[in-house]
Structures are given as C-alpha cells and as structure tokens.
PDB file of C-alpha atoms in Angstrom:
ATOM      1  CA  UNK A   1      89.279  67.742  97.063  1.00 40.00           C
ATOM      2  CA  UNK A   2      86.765  70.603  97.424  1.00 48.00           C
ATOM      3  CA  UNK A   3      86.727  72.498  94.120  1.00 50.00           C
ATOM      4  CA  UNK A   4      88.229  75.725  95.509  1.00 61.00           C
ATOM      5  CA  UNK A   5      90.716  74.271  98.002  1.00 79.00           C
ATOM      6  CA  UNK A   6      93.437  73.923  95.398  1.00 94.00           C
ATOM      7  CA  UNK A   7      93.553  77.716  94.900  1.00 97.00           C
ATOM      8  CA  UNK A   8      95.925  79.741  97.060  1.00 98.00           C
ATOM      9  CA  UNK A   9      96.481  83.428  97.816  1.00 98.00           C
ATOM     10  CA  UNK A  10      99.967  84.304  99.077  1.00 98.00           C
ATOM     11  CA  UNK A  11     100.439  87.791 100.544  1.00 98.00           C
ATOM     12  CA  UNK A  12     104.133  88.695 100.733  1.00 98.00           C
ATOM     13  CA  UNK A  13     105.389  91.544 102.945  1.00 97.00           C
ATOM     14  CA  UNK A  14     108.780  92.771 104.095  1.00 95.00           C
ATOM     15  CA  UNK A  15     107.539  92.396 107.671  1.00 95.00           C
ATOM     16  CA  UNK A  16     107.771  94.354 110.921  1.00 94.00           C
ATOM     17  CA  UNK A  17     108.761  93.606 114.502  1.00 93.00           C
ATOM     18  CA  UNK A  18     106.250  96.179 115.834  1.00 91.00           C
ATOM     19  CA  UNK A  19     103.159  94.077 116.545  1.00 91.00           C
ATOM     20  CA  UNK A  20     100.713  96.982 116.833  1.00 91.00           C
ATOM     21  CA  UNK A  21     101.539  98.340 113.385  1.00 92.00           C
ATOM     22  CA  UNK A  22     101.522  94.827 111.903  1.00 94.00           C
ATOM     23  CA  UNK A  23      97.926  94.402 113.059  1.00 95.00           C
ATOM     24  CA  UNK A  24      96.863  97.799 111.669  1.00 95.00           C
ATOM     25  CA  UNK A  25      98.641  97.430 108.326  1.00 96.00           C
ATOM     26  CA  UNK A  26      99.829  94.012 107.134  1.00 97.00           C
ATOM     27  CA  UNK A  27      96.987  92.143 108.851  1.00 97.00           C
ATOM     28  CA  UNK A  28      94.455  94.680 107.518  1.00 97.00           C
ATOM     29  CA  UNK A  29      95.717  94.294 103.931  1.00 98.00           C
ATOM     30  CA  UNK A  30      95.603  90.517 104.252  1.00 98.00           C
ATOM     31  CA  UNK A  31      92.035  90.632 105.566  1.00 97.00           C
ATOM     32  CA  UNK A  32      90.893  92.795 102.667  1.00 96.00           C
ATOM     33  CA  UNK A  33      92.574  90.507 100.137  1.00 98.00           C
ATOM     34  CA  UNK A  34      91.088  87.422 101.832  1.00 97.00           C
ATOM     35  CA  UNK A  35      87.616  88.956 101.535  1.00 97.00           C
ATOM     36  CA  UNK A  36      88.165  89.872  97.882  1.00 97.00           C
ATOM     37  CA  UNK A  37      89.344  86.326  97.085  1.00 97.00           C
ATOM     38  CA  UNK A  38      87.272  84.276  99.499  1.00 96.00           C
ATOM     39  CA  UNK A  39      87.506  81.251  97.198  1.00 95.00           C
ATOM     40  CA  UNK A  40      91.254  81.027  97.879  1.00 97.00           C
ATOM     41  CA  UNK A  41      93.174  79.773 100.901  1.00 97.00           C
ATOM     42  CA  UNK A  42      95.213  82.587 102.460  1.00 98.00           C
ATOM     43  CA  UNK A  43      98.938  82.233 103.152  1.00 98.00           C
ATOM     44  CA  UNK A  44     101.515  84.735 104.459  1.00 98.00           C
ATOM     45  CA  UNK A  45     105.241  85.135 103.800  1.00 98.00           C
ATOM     46  CA  UNK A  46     107.747  87.812 104.799  1.00 97.00           C
ATOM     47  CA  UNK A  47     110.976  88.631 102.990  1.00 95.00           C
ATOM     48  CA  UNK A  48     112.985  89.903 105.977  1.00 94.00           C
ATOM     49  CA  UNK A  49     114.761  86.961 107.542  1.00 94.00           C
ATOM     50  CA  UNK A  50     116.048  89.230 110.313  1.00 96.00           C
ATOM     51  CA  UNK A  51     112.518  90.213 111.394  1.00 96.00           C
ATOM     52  CA  UNK A  52     111.259  86.621 111.112  1.00 97.00           C
ATOM     53  CA  UNK A  53     114.060  85.434 113.422  1.00 97.00           C
ATOM     54  CA  UNK A  54     113.451  88.305 115.853  1.00 96.00           C
ATOM     55  CA  UNK A  55     109.725  87.527 116.203  1.00 96.00           C
ATOM     56  CA  UNK A  56     110.390  83.828 116.675  1.00 96.00           C
ATOM     57  CA  UNK A  57     112.909  84.509 119.447  1.00 97.00           C
ATOM     58  CA  UNK A  58     110.981  87.343 121.129  1.00 97.00           C
ATOM     59  CA  UNK A  59     107.346  86.250 120.732  1.00 96.00           C
ATOM     60  CA  UNK A  60     107.522  82.599 119.679  1.00 96.00           C
ATOM     61  CA  UNK A  61     105.753  83.706 116.484  1.00 95.00           C
ATOM     62  CA  UNK A  62     106.356  81.647 113.347  1.00 96.00           C
ATOM     63  CA  UNK A  63     106.251  83.509 110.007  1.00 97.00           C
ATOM     64  CA  UNK A  64     107.084  81.689 106.779  1.00 98.00           C
ATOM     65  CA  UNK A  65     109.799  82.806 104.407  1.00 97.00           C
ATOM     66  CA  UNK A  66     108.756  82.797 100.747  1.00 98.00           C
ATOM     67  CA  UNK A  67     110.346  79.380 100.248  1.00 97.00           C
ATOM     68  CA  UNK A  68     108.639  77.956 103.343  1.00 98.00           C
ATOM     69  CA  UNK A  69     105.270  79.297 102.184  1.00 98.00           C
ATOM     70  CA  UNK A  70     105.718  77.792  98.720  1.00 98.00           C
ATOM     71  CA  UNK A  71     106.561  74.399 100.215  1.00 98.00           C
ATOM     72  CA  UNK A  72     103.630  74.653 102.636  1.00 98.00           C
ATOM     73  CA  UNK A  73     101.200  75.360  99.784  1.00 98.00           C
ATOM     74  CA  UNK A  74     102.510  72.440  97.750  1.00 98.00           C
ATOM     75  CA  UNK A  75     102.059  70.172 100.761  1.00 97.00           C
ATOM     76  CA  UNK A  76      98.489  71.489 101.154  1.00 97.00           C
ATOM     77  CA  UNK A  77      97.662  70.606  97.551  1.00 97.00           C
ATOM     78  CA  UNK A  78      97.577  74.141  96.142  1.00 98.00           C
ATOM     79  CA  UNK A  79      97.912  74.048  92.347  1.00 97.00           C
ATOM     80  CA  UNK A  80      96.831  77.566  91.307  1.00 97.00           C
ATOM     81  CA  UNK A  81      98.524  80.435  93.114  1.00 98.00           C
ATOM     82  CA  UNK A  82      97.830  84.180  93.236  1.00 98.00           C
ATOM     83  CA  UNK A  83     100.683  86.194  94.776  1.00 98.00           C
ATOM     84  CA  UNK A  84     100.158  89.779  95.968  1.00 98.00           C
ATOM     85  CA  UNK A  85     103.106  91.617  97.507  1.00 98.00           C
ATOM     86  CA  UNK A  86     102.520  94.530  99.864  1.00 97.00           C
ATOM     87  CA  UNK A  87     105.790  96.057  98.661  1.00 96.00           C
ATOM     88  CA  UNK A  88     105.611  99.755  97.760  1.00 96.00           C
ATOM     89  CA  UNK A  89     107.878  99.655  94.694  1.00 95.00           C
ATOM     90  CA  UNK A  90     109.369  97.162  92.241  1.00 93.00           C
ATOM     91  CA  UNK A  91     112.680  97.236  94.117  1.00 91.00           C
ATOM     92  CA  UNK A  92     115.215  94.793  95.509  1.00 91.00           C
ATOM     93  CA  UNK A  93     112.781  92.986  97.834  1.00 91.00           C
ATOM     94  CA  UNK A  94     110.208  92.526  95.080  1.00 94.00           C
ATOM     95  CA  UNK A  95     112.794  91.346  92.539  1.00 95.00           C
ATOM     96  CA  UNK A  96     114.125  88.754  94.975  1.00 95.00           C
ATOM     97  CA  UNK A  97     110.623  87.568  95.904  1.00 96.00           C
ATOM     98  CA  UNK A  98     109.579  87.230  92.248  1.00 97.00           C
ATOM     99  CA  UNK A  99     112.671  85.196  91.355  1.00 97.00           C
ATOM    100  CA  UNK A 100     112.114  82.889  94.332  1.00 97.00           C
ATOM    101  CA  UNK A 101     108.456  82.325  93.519  1.00 98.00           C
ATOM    102  CA  UNK A 102     109.013  81.761  89.815  1.00 97.00           C
ATOM    103  CA  UNK A 103     111.614  79.099  90.601  1.00 98.00           C
ATOM    104  CA  UNK A 104     108.533  77.043  91.563  1.00 98.00           C
ATOM    105  CA  UNK A 105     106.730  77.710  88.262  1.00 97.00           C
ATOM    106  CA  UNK A 106     106.963  74.103  87.098  1.00 97.00           C
ATOM    107  CA  UNK A 107     105.447  72.822  90.361  1.00 97.00           C
ATOM    108  CA  UNK A 108     102.179  74.772  90.122  1.00 97.00           C
ATOM    109  CA  UNK A 109      99.606  74.678  87.321  1.00 97.00           C
ATOM    110  CA  UNK A 110      99.607  78.492  87.282  1.00 97.00           C
ATOM    111  CA  UNK A 111     101.157  81.347  89.265  1.00 98.00           C
ATOM    112  CA  UNK A 112      99.614  84.817  88.951  1.00 98.00           C
ATOM    113  CA  UNK A 113     101.805  87.719  90.148  1.00 98.00           C
ATOM    114  CA  UNK A 114     100.211  90.933  91.436  1.00 98.00           C
ATOM    115  CA  UNK A 115     102.121  94.230  91.150  1.00 97.00           C
ATOM    116  CA  UNK A 116     103.523  96.327  94.027  1.00 97.00           C
ATOM    117  CA  UNK A 117     101.733  99.506  95.059  1.00 97.00           C
ATOM    118  CA  UNK A 118     103.487 101.996  92.761  1.00 96.00           C
ATOM    119  CA  UNK A 119     103.840 100.288  89.398  1.00 96.00           C
ATOM    120  CA  UNK A 120     101.931 102.367  86.834  1.00 94.00           C
ATOM    121  CA  UNK A 121     101.009 106.004  86.235  1.00 93.00           C
ATOM    122  CA  UNK A 122      97.451 105.126  87.236  1.00 96.00           C
ATOM    123  CA  UNK A 123      98.810 103.806  90.534  1.00 97.00           C
ATOM    124  CA  UNK A 124     100.457 107.112  91.409  1.00 97.00           C
ATOM    125  CA  UNK A 125      97.216 108.995  90.794  1.00 97.00           C
ATOM    126  CA  UNK A 126      95.268 106.468  92.874  1.00 97.00           C
ATOM    127  CA  UNK A 127      97.807 106.683  95.717  1.00 98.00           C
ATOM    128  CA  UNK A 128      97.635 110.493  95.823  1.00 98.00           C
ATOM    129  CA  UNK A 129      93.833 110.369  95.891  1.00 97.00           C
ATOM    130  CA  UNK A 130      93.763 107.690  98.601  1.00 97.00           C
ATOM    131  CA  UNK A 131      96.168 109.558 100.863  1.00 97.00           C
ATOM    132  CA  UNK A 132      94.674 113.014 100.450  1.00 97.00           C
ATOM    133  CA  UNK A 133      91.140 111.719 100.992  1.00 95.00           C
ATOM    134  CA  UNK A 134      92.215 111.006 104.585  1.00 92.00           C
ATOM    135  CA  UNK A 135      95.035 113.561 105.085  1.00 92.00           C
ATOM    136  CA  UNK A 136      93.495 116.711 103.696  1.00 79.00           C
ATOM    137  CA  UNK A 137      92.652 119.496 103.645  1.00 91.00           C
ATOM    138  CA  UNK A 138      95.844 121.278 104.662  1.00 95.00           C
ATOM    139  CA  UNK A 139      96.169 124.871 105.825  1.00 96.00           C
ATOM    140  CA  UNK A 140      98.099 127.221 103.537  1.00 95.00           C
ATOM    141  CA  UNK A 141     101.015 127.427 105.981  1.00 97.00           C
ATOM    142  CA  UNK A 142     101.241 123.637 106.478  1.00 98.00           C
ATOM    143  CA  UNK A 143     103.407 121.128 104.616  1.00 98.00           C
ATOM    144  CA  UNK A 144     102.657 117.406 104.621  1.00 98.00           C
ATOM    145  CA  UNK A 145     105.903 115.449 104.249  1.00 98.00           C
ATOM    146  CA  UNK A 146     105.865 111.718 103.517  1.00 98.00           C
ATOM    147  CA  UNK A 147     108.944 109.691 104.472  1.00 96.00           C
ATOM    148  CA  UNK A 148     109.649 106.827 102.075  1.00 95.00           C
ATOM    149  CA  UNK A 149     112.363 104.230 102.507  1.00 94.00           C
ATOM    150  CA  UNK A 150     114.404 104.802  99.355  1.00 91.00           C
ATOM    151  CA  UNK A 151     116.585 102.276  97.550  1.00 89.00           C
ATOM    152  CA  UNK A 152     119.800 101.919  95.556  1.00 85.00           C
ATOM    153  CA  UNK A 153     117.680 100.081  92.959  1.00 90.00           C
ATOM    154  CA  UNK A 154     117.169 101.878  89.631  1.00 88.00           C
ATOM    155  CA  UNK A 155     113.441 102.255  90.372  1.00 92.00           C
ATOM    156  CA  UNK A 156     114.111 104.832  93.154  1.00 93.00           C
ATOM    157  CA  UNK A 157     113.046 107.863  90.997  1.00 94.00           C
ATOM    158  CA  UNK A 158     109.443 106.746  91.567  1.00 95.00           C
ATOM    159  CA  UNK A 159     109.568 108.733  94.844  1.00 96.00           C
ATOM    160  CA  UNK A 160     110.465 111.999  93.118  1.00 96.00           C
ATOM    161  CA  UNK A 161     107.831 111.266  90.469  1.00 97.00           C
ATOM    162  CA  UNK A 162     105.222 110.810  93.194  1.00 97.00           C
ATOM    163  CA  UNK A 163     106.236 114.126  94.757  1.00 97.00           C
ATOM    164  CA  UNK A 164     105.620 115.774  91.385  1.00 97.00           C
ATOM    165  CA  UNK A 165     102.314 113.921  91.020  1.00 98.00           C
ATOM    166  CA  UNK A 166     101.017 115.452  94.267  1.00 97.00           C
ATOM    167  CA  UNK A 167     101.731 118.913  92.919  1.00 97.00           C
ATOM    168  CA  UNK A 168     100.319 118.088  89.494  1.00 98.00           C
ATOM    169  CA  UNK A 169      97.066 117.018  91.192  1.00 97.00           C
ATOM    170  CA  UNK A 170      96.748 120.295  93.107  1.00 96.00           C
ATOM    171  CA  UNK A 171      98.669 119.686  96.326  1.00 97.00           C
ATOM    172  CA  UNK A 172     101.631 122.123  96.224  1.00 97.00           C
ATOM    173  CA  UNK A 173     102.341 121.672  99.943  1.00 97.00           C
ATOM    174  CA  UNK A 174     102.751 117.858  99.911  1.00 98.00           C
ATOM    175  CA  UNK A 175     106.281 116.469  99.633  1.00 98.00           C
ATOM    176  CA  UNK A 176     107.833 112.994  99.350  1.00 98.00           C
ATOM    177  CA  UNK A 177     111.340 112.164 100.550  1.00 96.00           C
ATOM    178  CA  UNK A 178     113.338 109.087 101.480  1.00 96.00           C
ATOM    179  CA  UNK A 179     115.474 107.920 104.387  1.00 94.00           C
ATOM    180  CA  UNK A 180     118.141 106.205 102.312  1.00 92.00           C
ATOM    181  CA  UNK A 181     118.142 107.798  98.857  1.00 93.00           C
ATOM    182  CA  UNK A 182     116.763 110.791  96.884  1.00 94.00           C
ATOM    183  CA  UNK A 183     114.833 112.993  97.558  1.00 95.00           C
ATOM    184  CA  UNK A 184     116.855 113.346 100.764  1.00 96.00           C
ATOM    185  CA  UNK A 185     115.980 115.253 103.927  1.00 96.00           C
ATOM    186  CA  UNK A 186     118.262 118.092 102.793  1.00 96.00           C
ATOM    187  CA  UNK A 187     116.316 118.381  99.543  1.00 96.00           C
ATOM    188  CA  UNK A 188     113.000 118.402 101.402  1.00 96.00           C
ATOM    189  CA  UNK A 189     114.033 121.201 103.759  1.00 97.00           C
ATOM    190  CA  UNK A 190     114.877 123.458 100.822  1.00 97.00           C
ATOM    191  CA  UNK A 191     111.584 122.677  99.078  1.00 97.00           C
ATOM    192  CA  UNK A 192     109.454 123.142 102.204  1.00 98.00           C
ATOM    193  CA  UNK A 193     111.166 126.465 102.951  1.00 97.00           C
ATOM    194  CA  UNK A 194     110.692 127.608  99.364  1.00 97.00           C
ATOM    195  CA  UNK A 195     106.971 126.839  99.669  1.00 97.00           C
ATOM    196  CA  UNK A 196     106.788 129.003 102.801  1.00 97.00           C
ATOM    197  CA  UNK A 197     105.368 126.541 105.304  1.00 98.00           C
ATOM    198  CA  UNK A 198     105.528 127.221 109.030  1.00 97.00           C
ATOM    199  CA  UNK A 199     104.216 123.867 110.204  1.00 98.00           C
ATOM    200  CA  UNK A 200     105.284 120.381 109.023  1.00 98.00           C
ATOM    201  CA  UNK A 201     103.200 117.224 109.331  1.00 98.00           C
ATOM    202  CA  UNK A 202     105.359 114.094 109.000  1.00 97.00           C
ATOM    203  CA  UNK A 203     103.900 110.743 107.940  1.00 96.00           C
ATOM    204  CA  UNK A 204     105.533 107.497 106.785  1.00 96.00           C
ATOM    205  CA  UNK A 205     105.227 106.481 103.139  1.00 97.00           C
ATOM    206  CA  UNK A 206     105.760 102.864 104.132  1.00 95.00           C
ATOM    207  CA  UNK A 207     103.327  99.985 104.469  1.00 96.00           C
ATOM    208  CA  UNK A 208     103.892  99.858 108.231  1.00 95.00           C
ATOM    209  CA  UNK A 209     104.690 102.613 110.720  1.00 91.00           C
ATOM    210  CA  UNK A 210     107.576 100.525 112.009  1.00 86.00           C
ATOM    211  CA  UNK A 211     111.200 101.113 112.975  1.00 86.00           C
ATOM    212  CA  UNK A 212     111.878 103.888 110.439  1.00 86.00           C
ATOM    213  CA  UNK A 213     108.734 105.791 111.442  1.00 89.00           C
ATOM    214  CA  UNK A 214     109.372 105.375 115.179  1.00 87.00           C
ATOM    215  CA  UNK A 215     113.077 106.223 115.083  1.00 91.00           C
ATOM    216  CA  UNK A 216     114.144 107.964 111.842  1.00 93.00           C
ATOM    217  CA  UNK A 217     110.961 110.011 111.455  1.00 95.00           C
ATOM    218  CA  UNK A 218     109.808 110.767 115.006  1.00 94.00           C
ATOM    219  CA  UNK A 219     112.587 109.665 117.358  1.00 92.00           C
ATOM    220  CA  UNK A 220     114.132 111.886 120.065  1.00 91.00           C
ATOM    221  CA  UNK A 221     117.548 112.247 118.376  1.00 88.00           C
ATOM    222  CA  UNK A 222     118.594 113.102 114.813  1.00 92.00           C
ATOM    223  CA  UNK A 223     115.129 112.256 113.469  1.00 96.00           C
ATOM    224  CA  UNK A 224     113.337 114.172 110.739  1.00 97.00           C
ATOM    225  CA  UNK A 225     111.108 115.650 113.458  1.00 97.00           C
ATOM    226  CA  UNK A 226     114.048 117.058 115.388  1.00 97.00           C
ATOM    227  CA  UNK A 227     115.846 118.236 112.253  1.00 97.00           C
ATOM    228  CA  UNK A 228     112.760 120.100 110.991  1.00 97.00           C
ATOM    229  CA  UNK A 229     112.354 121.641 114.458  1.00 97.00           C
ATOM    230  CA  UNK A 230     115.987 122.775 114.332  1.00 97.00           C
ATOM    231  CA  UNK A 231     115.129 124.561 111.070  1.00 97.00           C
ATOM    232  CA  UNK A 232     112.395 126.509 112.866  1.00 97.00           C
ATOM    233  CA  UNK A 233     109.284 124.507 111.927  1.00 98.00           C
ATOM    234  CA  UNK A 234     106.484 123.408 114.210  1.00 98.00           C
ATOM    235  CA  UNK A 235     106.252 119.636 113.677  1.00 97.00           C
ATOM    236  CA  UNK A 236     103.534 117.013 114.104  1.00 97.00           C
ATOM    237  CA  UNK A 237     104.126 113.286 113.484  1.00 96.00           C
ATOM    238  CA  UNK A 238     101.402 110.941 112.236  1.00 95.00           C
ATOM    239  CA  UNK A 239     102.387 107.311 112.888  1.00 94.00           C
ATOM    240  CA  UNK A 240     100.097 105.776 110.303  1.00 95.00           C
ATOM    241  CA  UNK A 241     101.304 103.168 107.813  1.00 96.00           C
ATOM    242  CA  UNK A 242      99.980 102.955 104.263  1.00 97.00           C
ATOM    243  CA  UNK A 243      98.014  99.828 105.145  1.00 96.00           C
ATOM    244  CA  UNK A 244      95.770 101.944 107.368  1.00 96.00           C
ATOM    245  CA  UNK A 245      94.402 103.897 104.387  1.00 97.00           C
ATOM    246  CA  UNK A 246      91.319 102.240 102.902  1.00 96.00           C
ATOM    247  CA  UNK A 247      92.143 103.420  99.383  1.00 96.00           C
ATOM    248  CA  UNK A 248      95.631 101.879  99.575  1.00 97.00           C
ATOM    249  CA  UNK A 249      94.253  98.515 100.703  1.00 97.00           C
ATOM    250  CA  UNK A 250      91.759  98.609  97.831  1.00 97.00           C
ATOM    251  CA  UNK A 251      94.581  99.299  95.371  1.00 97.00           C
ATOM    252  CA  UNK A 252      96.406  96.137  96.435  1.00 98.00           C
ATOM    253  CA  UNK A 253      93.182  94.181  95.828  1.00 97.00           C
ATOM    254  CA  UNK A 254      92.842  95.809  92.403  1.00 97.00           C
ATOM    255  CA  UNK A 255      96.394  94.761  91.530  1.00 98.00           C
ATOM    256  CA  UNK A 256      95.619  91.163  92.469  1.00 98.00           C
ATOM    257  CA  UNK A 257      92.423  91.204  90.379  1.00 97.00           C
ATOM    258  CA  UNK A 258      94.339  92.679  87.438  1.00 97.00           C
ATOM    259  CA  UNK A 259      96.905  89.876  87.672  1.00 97.00           C
ATOM    260  CA  UNK A 260      94.171  87.278  87.234  1.00 96.00           C
ATOM    261  CA  UNK A 261      92.673  89.161  84.282  1.00 94.00           C
ATOM    262  CA  UNK A 262      95.873  89.977  82.447  1.00 90.00           C
ATOM    263  CA  UNK A 263      97.882  86.803  83.034  1.00 88.00           C
ATOM    264  CA  UNK A 264      95.068  84.306  82.350  1.00 71.00           C
TER     265      UNK A 264
END
C-alpha cells in the first residue's frame, strides 16, 4: 500500500438539511482540513440520524453515520485515524461521537481526537477575534447578537463565558444567547436595552446557518427578529454560519494539528 494511504482524516458534523449552507460551511471546513492534511484520506460522518435520513429520502444523498464511517475506513485499510469534529462545544453530540469512535480503539493502530471549537480559554479569544475581524466595526447604537444553540449539558455556561469574553476584549455591544438554554432571549433583551442600542444585528453562532437560523432567528413568526422588533429595535439578520469565517475554519485545523502533537 502507498505509504500515506493508511492514514485517514474523519470530519464529524451534526449535519444540515439546507444544502446551500452545507456547501458554505461544512464543505468549506472539510476542504480546509483536507488541504492542511493532504497526506490523509478524507472521510465525512454526521451525528444526526434524522438529517441523514431526510437527505437520503429527499435528495438521494448518502452520508455516513459515525459507525458507518469507521467501518468504511477499516475496509479501506486505514490504520491511523485523525478525527476532527466541527461541533461548537464539548456537549452531548461530541460526547456521543467520542464514545462511538473510541469503541473502535483496538481496531486502529492510533486514533487522534481533535477538540471542538470552544474548548480552551485560548479558543474563546481566537473565536472573538475571528468573528470581529469580519463583523466589525459596529456603530455605537448597534448591538451584534449571536444566537447559539444551547444545551442541557453541563458545558452550557461556555456561551455566557463567551459573551463576557467579547466585552473583556473591548466589544461591549456584542452579545451571545441561546435558543434552548441560558442566556435566553429574555436575558438578551434586558442586556441590549441596558446597553442602549437602537439597532440589532442578528447572526447565528452555529456552524451552519440552518433550520435554527432560518426559522428561530429570522423567521416570520415568533423569531428573535420579530421579538426584537416588537421591543422597538430595528433588526438586520445575517445568515452566515461559523464555517464561513476564515478564522473559525483555521481554528478547527489548529485543533486537529494540536491533537497530533499532544496525543503522539
């Protein structure tokens, strides 16, 4: 076998049924990782079985589950595996993925595990810099509000910590909230009003600008856009997933490189 053909790179994402945002975000992250690790064969897996089934039925598109990808790589003769998730936090999806992959530990010579986007203090600083490099500068009467997913997992406070990090790095009018946990929309409204903003720019803090961004953030009914408008704010929505920011894509590559260095 060719010397490098036994090395694999598995990129694991939650997934999305919105093809346009998949191409701009998940595909873009995968391309950057493939370029950074050109000596490895690229594989893809998604953790959402519901989205995988939807794409197969709607588009005839086949996406591997984590288990299917692991079996595919074994069949292809992969012995050394580098795994990089595109997950934002070390939450439920990442825990489940890690457990599934490590159940194959005795079938590979080595498995290197890259970290999700927000894992360390350095990550939060890098994320703020990457986002504001493309989102700023803001006017004094504007507030930039990022919508994260949120989780019941104990790691959820990372969203509030990131909100604080923006302010600590000199961005008092940038806020981070979540759809399903804390900081909630109600908390954000109070904070944005206390700042004194007149105009709100909404953007997803999710890898893809998918269902939550289209419906919960910018939809015609009961969305964050409509609720901010009802509170008297002028609102603009930016449907741009995290994978569209160059600095975010680079950070995923850095996490994969760190995994090889630190776990060797």
